[in-house]
Short mmCIF file of C-alpha atoms in Angstrom, two decimals:
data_model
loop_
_atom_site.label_atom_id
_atom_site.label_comp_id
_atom_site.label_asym_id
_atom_site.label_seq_id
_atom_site.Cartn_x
_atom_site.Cartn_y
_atom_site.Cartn_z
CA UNK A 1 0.00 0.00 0.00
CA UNK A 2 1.44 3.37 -0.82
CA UNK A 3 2.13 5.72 2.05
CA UNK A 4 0.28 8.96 2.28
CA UNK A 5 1.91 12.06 3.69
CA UNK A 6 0.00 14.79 1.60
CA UNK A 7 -3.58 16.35 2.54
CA UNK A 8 -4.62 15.20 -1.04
CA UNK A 9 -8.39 14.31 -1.26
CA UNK A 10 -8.34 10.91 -1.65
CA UNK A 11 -10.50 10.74 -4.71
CA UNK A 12 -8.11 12.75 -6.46
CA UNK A 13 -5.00 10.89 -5.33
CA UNK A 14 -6.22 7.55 -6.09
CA UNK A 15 -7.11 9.23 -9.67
CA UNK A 16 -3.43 10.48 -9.95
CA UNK A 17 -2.19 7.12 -8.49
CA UNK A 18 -4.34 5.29 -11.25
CA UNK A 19 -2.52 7.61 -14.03
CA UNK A 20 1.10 7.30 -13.02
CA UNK A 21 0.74 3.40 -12.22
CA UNK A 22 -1.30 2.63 -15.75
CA UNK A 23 1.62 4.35 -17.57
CA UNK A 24 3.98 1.51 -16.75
CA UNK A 25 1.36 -1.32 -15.24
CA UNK A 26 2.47 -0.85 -11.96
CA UNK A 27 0.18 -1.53 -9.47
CA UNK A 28 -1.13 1.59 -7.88
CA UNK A 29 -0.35 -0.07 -4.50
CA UNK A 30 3.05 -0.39 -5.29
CA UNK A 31 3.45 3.70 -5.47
CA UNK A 32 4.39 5.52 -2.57
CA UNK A 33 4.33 9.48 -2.56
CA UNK A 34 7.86 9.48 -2.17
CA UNK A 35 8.72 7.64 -4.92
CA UNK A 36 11.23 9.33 -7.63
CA UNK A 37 9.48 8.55 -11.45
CA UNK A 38 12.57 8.02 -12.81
CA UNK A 39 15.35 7.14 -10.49
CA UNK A 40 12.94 4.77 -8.39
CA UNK A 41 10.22 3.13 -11.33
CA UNK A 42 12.15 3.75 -14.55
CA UNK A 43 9.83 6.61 -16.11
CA UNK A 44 11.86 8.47 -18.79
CA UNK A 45 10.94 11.48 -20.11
CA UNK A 46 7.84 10.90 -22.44
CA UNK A 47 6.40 8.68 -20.05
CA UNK A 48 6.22 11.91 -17.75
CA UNK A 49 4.64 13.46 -20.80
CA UNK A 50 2.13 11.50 -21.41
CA UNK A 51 1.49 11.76 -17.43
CA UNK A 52 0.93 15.11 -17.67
CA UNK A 53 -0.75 15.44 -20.51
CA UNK A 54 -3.42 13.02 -19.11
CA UNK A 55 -3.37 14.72 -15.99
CA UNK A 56 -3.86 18.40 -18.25
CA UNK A 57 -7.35 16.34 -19.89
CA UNK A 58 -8.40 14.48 -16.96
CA UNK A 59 -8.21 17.38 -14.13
CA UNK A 60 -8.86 20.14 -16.67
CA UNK A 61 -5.54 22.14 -15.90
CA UNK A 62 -2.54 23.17 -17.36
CA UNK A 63 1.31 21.81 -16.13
CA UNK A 64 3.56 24.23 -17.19
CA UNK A 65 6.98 22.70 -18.42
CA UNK A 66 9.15 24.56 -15.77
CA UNK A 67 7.21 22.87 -12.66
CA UNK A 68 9.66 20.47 -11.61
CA UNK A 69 7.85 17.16 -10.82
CA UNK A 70 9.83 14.23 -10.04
CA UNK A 71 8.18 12.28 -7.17
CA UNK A 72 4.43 10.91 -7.39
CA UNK A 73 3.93 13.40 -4.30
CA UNK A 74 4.58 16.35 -6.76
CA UNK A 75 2.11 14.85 -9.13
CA UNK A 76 -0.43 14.55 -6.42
CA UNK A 77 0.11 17.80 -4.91
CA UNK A 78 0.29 19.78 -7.68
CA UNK A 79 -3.06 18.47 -9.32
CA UNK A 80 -5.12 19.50 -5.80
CA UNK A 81 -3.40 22.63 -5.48
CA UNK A 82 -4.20 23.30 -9.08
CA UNK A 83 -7.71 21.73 -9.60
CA UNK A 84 -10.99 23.65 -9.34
CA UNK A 85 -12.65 23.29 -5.76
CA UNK A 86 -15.92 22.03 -7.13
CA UNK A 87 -13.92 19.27 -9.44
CA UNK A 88 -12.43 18.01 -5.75
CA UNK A 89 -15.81 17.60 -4.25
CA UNK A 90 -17.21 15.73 -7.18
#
């Protein structure tokens, strides 16, 4: 089970989870916040792409290329802080 230390709403962490893990068919179990993409689960760089760009669709928001997002925590907590408040309570 993946270990939570953000405030995330959990529907839209097990969404984010559920991204990042179907990228590579890693269970979303298997993810913990702190895990590094790359160093830790062998993401290169257009699997981070494709992350975001289904994040961008899914969450209706825009990633700009300069945020640096490396851990699934940074995934996570950049989607809540980023994602309409009446999206969050749906």
């Amino acid at each position: 089970m993946y270990a939570s230390t953000t405030t995330a709403p959990k529907t839209i962490q097990q969404q984010v989870l559920r991204i990042i893990s179907k990228r590579k068919a890693i269970k979303a179990r298997r993810l913990r916040i702190g895990c590094n993409l790359s160093r830790e689960l062998g993401f290169d760089t257009v699997d981070v792409v494709d992350i975001i760009l289904e994040l961008e669709r899914n969450f209706h928001i825009v990633i700009p290329d300069e945020v640096p997002l490396t851990t699934v925590g940074d995934f996570v907590n950049y989607v809540v802080s980023h994602t309409p408040t009446e999206a969050q309570a749906a």
